[in-house]
Amino acid sequence: MSAISAVVMLALFLTSSPLLAQTSLSAASLKGALAPYDLRVEYLTNPLGVDTPQPRFFWKNRHSERGQSQTAFELIVSSSPSADTGDLWESGKMSGDSSIQIVYGGKPLASNRTYYWKLRIYDSEDKASPWSEVARFDTGLLSPSDWKGQWIGSDGLLRREFTLPEEPRRARAYIAGLGYYELHLNGRRVGNHVLDPGWTDYKKRVLYATYDVTRLLRQGKNVIGVMLGQGWYKSRALMFELYIEDASGKVTEIHSDTSWQTAPGPILEDSIYNGETYDARLEQPGWDRPDFAAAAGWHQASAVEAPGGVLSSQMMPAIQVIETIVPLTMTNPAPGVYVFDLGQNLSGWAQLRVSGPAGTDIRLRFSELLYDNGLINQENLRSARAEDHYILRGDGATEVWEPRFTYHGFRYIEVTGFPGTPRLDSLRGRVVHTAVSPAGNFSASTQILNDIQHLILWGQKTNLHSIPTDCCQRDERMGWMGDAQVTAEEAMMNYDMAAFYTNFLRNIRDEQAADGSITDTVPHIWGQRPADPAWGTAYPLIAWYMYQNYGDRRLIEDYYDSLKKYVEFLRSKAENGLLKYSYYGDWVAIEKCPGSLVSTFYYYYDTKVLADMARLINKTAEAQAYDKLAGDIKAAFNREFFDPKTRSYGPTQTANALPLFIGLATDKERGPAWSELFNDLVYEHDSHLTTGIIGTKYILDVLTSTGNSDLAYDILTRTDFPSYGYMLKNGATTLWEIWQKREGPSMNSHNHPMLGSIGAWFYRALAGINIAPDSVAYKKLVIKPQMVRDLTHASGSLSTINGEVGCAWSKGDRHVKLEAVIPVGSEALIYIPVFKLRNLQLTEGGTMVFADNQFKTSLPGIKSIEAKGGNLIIQVGSGRYAFKLTGE
Ligand code: BGC
């Protein structure tokens, strides 16, 4: 069994019946009367370093009864963990059913403090819940003057000794170490972040991390040790603050300055693209502990020029080592050359285990591909050398090493220079990416869909490296905005992306120029300014998805002016309602549609979204003005691109799908454009996509909204070129960049998440989980699974900001079963298709609720049931439901 099918089998095993017993939807999480759980601040659990003056609170609610909602809450924020009163804030009993985005309304928060909070909520009968557990958050350094240190340089290692008269009561370290850092205290590594801090435009902003180091400090001598790598900064610089509080409350403060000592460390070279070279003979044992007798080479650190950007707290999950993979096989394709296969393409590095003579230089090279002769093929990495070296200490012991300041995208590892013959367990694969929590689960009875989901998940997560990257292997790994925008909705379903995109949107804003323009990549390294409109649209669209998925209205308020400037920039470039400039357009399409059509589509989309944002924040006149602009663009779009002779927007799938998706096509164009699209898909291409990343993002939604989900399913189950199945058949374990199978030096990354945008369709169409059009953040749901063709079951669950949502269905001979989970405070319309059944009978949990074409018994949570348009439509409140439809 291949690794991929083993993983999928496991997933299937875990998710098998009872349909929704998997995931966090399990009964355990729903037991008990009313209770708030999963308390968060600024989307994070007990975060350190909160640097927002008025942070927002979030929680989820559970209730053992159906049809329940929160009617009020009471929240206190206190400086003491055990307090029953809030010396910072007592919200009082606030009525409202929202448990998200609750803005702090208490006394001003101070820098570098720990605050505690808890709440209770009131249910529909005004019954109070018990108080929640106590959650906490730490503030960061809120004012620039809290940073007393200097930026200092380093030869590799930095150390600073200091003495404490007593053990501290509380200590926090704040560190911004560029390009990358590893922090040590008294010989122990601090925290589990790797490749930290997150990548920003350092001239604009540098992220700092906050660590609770109370337990690592002791009375007497202490030592701070910092290793610095070069990362994207391509140099080394440290800013550091340590605040130590003793029992009496007295604060001692240690910061980076020229009294620190520096020396070269064992890392001889570190480069993101090329790899790391580590000479273990140059290690200085004890350098990060007290009483280290500094050898020659240590000298005082010097001050360096500041990177220039403001210091901001890194308020998102860090990059971490997420899992460790044991290789599947080791081969020996040439003398002294060993090739390990991890069975999975991933981002990260290898951990090496070896013993041998001092000075032995072991070379590890990484690749996504193999040649037929079994040797690794690095051609598609272009100029990235992707090569690590470990030079042995050679003291007879087993040496375990992994790099710190590089990462690779790979499935295969080539080892040369190994002393003797390596064993399968001489290497492990370390999977490294931003530690976003998984939020979605999807599975279906047709195996290829699960296999595609596997490609999507691995492609997506391994391209989260503090920013959404295009790829993780070749000489790129950029925050290409087109790739980011097409994948964002899929990512928000599969992972908890709220804090991640909050950070990324700020990075985008940092790149905005005075004329409103933004850039193709963020941070801006590759590509152009202004961005291709299909790339720049990441700015308004991801902001809007943040509102739709997480209800983040404050973000819209904060970003509105900047987003408006962006749309006005587009307007300044438009000619008679058309936006003609385009560099990439429907990138990687097999049949490419005109770039100006794609750019004008996004000009319209961005304008419409801006109008909706203006409406949301009560800028009514601006909303109207942008509605009007959108109307003008629409007219221009149809004049320019709809060809009355061919009665279509052109001969490509994307050209017709885009206007159908967004309603650019009016009654006049809609029918003909749809016929053209349908003919192209079905007759000209036998249910294959010829779209690039733009068309692919929207086309399945167009098929579903026109009642053609069967066709979407046909497309997704194809296995010949071009299709997802074709990638799978050719051994893909992550998504390819292009539909074609290429393995040479041309552009062909084998881990590019952008064609994974269709992942959102799995949840919306096959699992049927949709946010109702008049709602956001899954507060109102439409559960409407597409029970297509021979698919016999599908299930999906989402851990949404408002709680767990799930739908699992199966269909058999004359019956359909559907289980749904609706969070407290939410309501849903559930659609169960009746197919050709007559004399319908619907039970819920075994009780007949619909028969003789009527709503029979009312059960808790079920508000109404009616037969309409080929469906039974059931209106429910919160809770778990198990429906079974039977008929003749
Ligand atoms: C990247 C893409 C990116 C593109 C711009 C490529 O080199 O890998 O994914 O969006 O350039 O067209």
GROMACS .gro file of N, CA and C in nm, residues 519-566:
model
  144
  519THR      N    1   0.152   4.493  -0.451
  519THR     CA    2   0.254   4.420  -0.527
  519THR      C    3   0.215   4.274  -0.552
  520ASP      N    4   0.276   4.213  -0.652
  520ASP     CA    5   0.248   4.073  -0.686
  520ASP      C    6   0.282   3.977  -0.574
  521THR      N    7   0.393   4.006  -0.505
  521THR     CA    8   0.431   3.921  -0.392
  521THR      C    9   0.436   4.007  -0.267
  522VAL      N   10   0.405   3.945  -0.155
  522VAL     CA   11   0.411   4.012  -0.024
  522VAL      C   12   0.475   3.916   0.073
  523PRO      N   13   0.586   3.953   0.138
  523PRO     CA   14   0.668   4.072   0.116
  523PRO      C   15   0.714   4.080  -0.031
  524HIS      N   16   0.735   4.203  -0.076
  524HIS     CA   17   0.761   4.220  -0.217
  524HIS      C   18   0.907   4.192  -0.253
  525ILE      N   19   0.930   4.082  -0.320
  525ILE     CA   20   1.063   4.048  -0.368
  525ILE      C   21   1.054   4.025  -0.519
  526TRP      N   22   0.970   3.928  -0.556
  526TRP     CA   23   0.951   3.896  -0.697
  526TRP      C   24   0.829   3.971  -0.750
  527GLY      N   25   0.816   3.969  -0.884
  527GLY     CA   26   0.695   4.024  -0.945
  527GLY      C   27   0.695   4.175  -0.943
  528GLN      N   28   0.581   4.229  -0.975
  528GLN     CA   29   0.574   4.371  -1.008
  528GLN      C   30   0.490   4.453  -0.911
  529ARG      N   31   0.506   4.583  -0.925
  529ARG     CA   32   0.413   4.682  -0.871
  529ARG      C   33   0.369   4.764  -0.990
  530PRO      N   34   0.244   4.784  -1.015
  530PRO     CA   35   0.131   4.727  -0.944
  530PRO      C   36   0.114   4.579  -0.973
  531ALA      N   37   0.050   4.513  -0.878
  531ALA     CA   38   0.023   4.371  -0.896
  531ALA      C   39  -0.071   4.348  -1.013
  532ASP      N   40  -0.055   4.233  -1.078
  532ASP     CA   41  -0.161   4.187  -1.169
  532ASP      C   42  -0.292   4.194  -1.090
  533PRO      N   43  -0.399   4.251  -1.147
  533PRO     CA   44  -0.524   4.262  -1.070
  533PRO      C   45  -0.574   4.129  -1.014
  534ALA      N   46  -0.541   4.019  -1.080
  534ALA     CA   47  -0.584   3.889  -1.027
  534ALA      C   48  -0.497   3.845  -0.910
  535TRP      N   49  -0.385   3.913  -0.891
  535TRP     CA   50  -0.300   3.888  -0.775
  535TRP      C   51  -0.335   3.988  -0.664
  536GLY      N   52  -0.345   4.117  -0.703
  536GLY     CA   53  -0.377   4.221  -0.605
  536GLY      C   54  -0.510   4.200  -0.535
  537THR      N   55  -0.600   4.132  -0.603
  537THR     CA   56  -0.733   4.109  -0.545
  537THR      C   57  -0.725   4.031  -0.414
  538ALA      N   58  -0.611   3.970  -0.387
  538ALA     CA   59  -0.593   3.901  -0.258
  538ALA      C   60  -0.624   3.997  -0.143
  539TYR      N   61  -0.594   4.124  -0.164
  539TYR     CA   62  -0.612   4.219  -0.053
  539TYR      C   63  -0.760   4.234  -0.018
  540PRO      N   64  -0.844   4.284  -0.110
  540PRO     CA   65  -0.986   4.293  -0.072
  540PRO      C   66  -1.051   4.157  -0.048
  541LEU      N   67  -1.016   4.056  -0.126
  541LEU     CA   68  -1.090   3.929  -0.112
  541LEU      C   69  -1.057   3.858   0.018
  542ILE      N   70  -0.930   3.852   0.055
  542ILE     CA   71  -0.900   3.782   0.181
  542ILE      C   72  -0.960   3.859   0.299
  543ALA      N   73  -0.959   3.993   0.289
  543ALA     CA   74  -1.023   4.072   0.396
  543ALA      C   75  -1.172   4.035   0.404
  544TRP      N   76  -1.233   4.022   0.289
  544TRP     CA   77  -1.377   3.991   0.286
  544TRP      C   78  -1.403   3.848   0.334
  545TYR      N   79  -1.317   3.756   0.296
  545TYR     CA   80  -1.332   3.619   0.347
  545TYR      C   81  -1.316   3.616   0.500
  546MET      N   82  -1.229   3.702   0.552
  546MET     CA   83  -1.213   3.710   0.698
  546MET      C   84  -1.346   3.752   0.763
  547TYR      N   85  -1.415   3.841   0.696
  547TYR     CA   86  -1.546   3.882   0.749
  547TYR      C   87  -1.646   3.767   0.733
  548GLN      N   88  -1.649   3.707   0.617
  548GLN     CA   89  -1.748   3.601   0.595
  548GLN      C   90  -1.726   3.481   0.686
  549ASN      N   91  -1.603   3.442   0.704
  549ASN     CA   92  -1.575   3.320   0.781
  549ASN      C   93  -1.566   3.343   0.930
  550TYR      N   94  -1.511   3.458   0.969
  550TYR     CA   95  -1.485   3.480   1.111
  550TYR      C   96  -1.561   3.601   1.166
  551GLY      N   97  -1.643   3.662   1.084
  551GLY     CA   98  -1.721   3.777   1.130
  551GLY      C   99  -1.634   3.896   1.167
  552ASP      N  100  -1.516   3.906   1.105
  552ASP     CA  101  -1.421   4.009   1.148
  552ASP      C  102  -1.455   4.147   1.091
  553ARG      N  103  -1.548   4.210   1.158
  553ARG     CA  104  -1.593   4.341   1.114
  553ARG      C  105  -1.488   4.448   1.145
  554ARG      N  106  -1.417   4.431   1.255
  554ARG     CA  107  -1.319   4.534   1.291
  554ARG      C  108  -1.208   4.543   1.185
  555LEU      N  109  -1.174   4.430   1.130
  555LEU     CA  110  -1.073   4.431   1.026
  555LEU      C  111  -1.122   4.516   0.907
  556ILE      N  112  -1.247   4.500   0.874
  556ILE     CA  113  -1.302   4.578   0.761
  556ILE      C  114  -1.297   4.727   0.795
  557GLU      N  115  -1.333   4.760   0.919
  557GLU     CA  116  -1.326   4.902   0.960
  557GLU      C  117  -1.183   4.954   0.948
  558ASP      N  118  -1.090   4.874   0.999
  558ASP     CA  119  -0.950   4.920   1.001
  558ASP      C  120  -0.890   4.929   0.860
  559TYR      N  121  -0.934   4.841   0.772
  559TYR     CA  122  -0.870   4.835   0.640
  559TYR      C  123  -0.946   4.909   0.532
  560TYR      N  124  -1.065   4.957   0.566
  560TYR     CA  125  -1.149   5.013   0.461
  560TYR      C  126  -1.078   5.122   0.380
  561ASP      N  127  -1.016   5.217   0.446
  561ASP     CA  128  -0.955   5.328   0.372
  561ASP      C  129  -0.845   5.279   0.278
  562SER      N  130  -0.768   5.183   0.327
  562SER     CA  131  -0.660   5.131   0.246
  562SER      C  132  -0.715   5.050   0.128
  563LEU      N  133  -0.819   4.974   0.154
  563LEU     CA  134  -0.879   4.895   0.045
  563LEU      C  135  -0.944   4.986  -0.059
  564LYS      N  136  -1.002   5.093  -0.008
  564LYS     CA  137  -1.064   5.189  -0.100
  564LYS      C  138  -0.956   5.253  -0.189
  565LYS      N  139  -0.843   5.281  -0.127
  565LYS     CA  140  -0.731   5.338  -0.205
  565LYS      C  141  -0.688   5.240  -0.314
  566TYR      N  142  -0.692   5.113  -0.280
  566TYR     CA  143  -0.653   5.012  -0.379
  566TYR      C  144  -0.753   5.010  -0.495
   0.00000   0.00000   0.00000
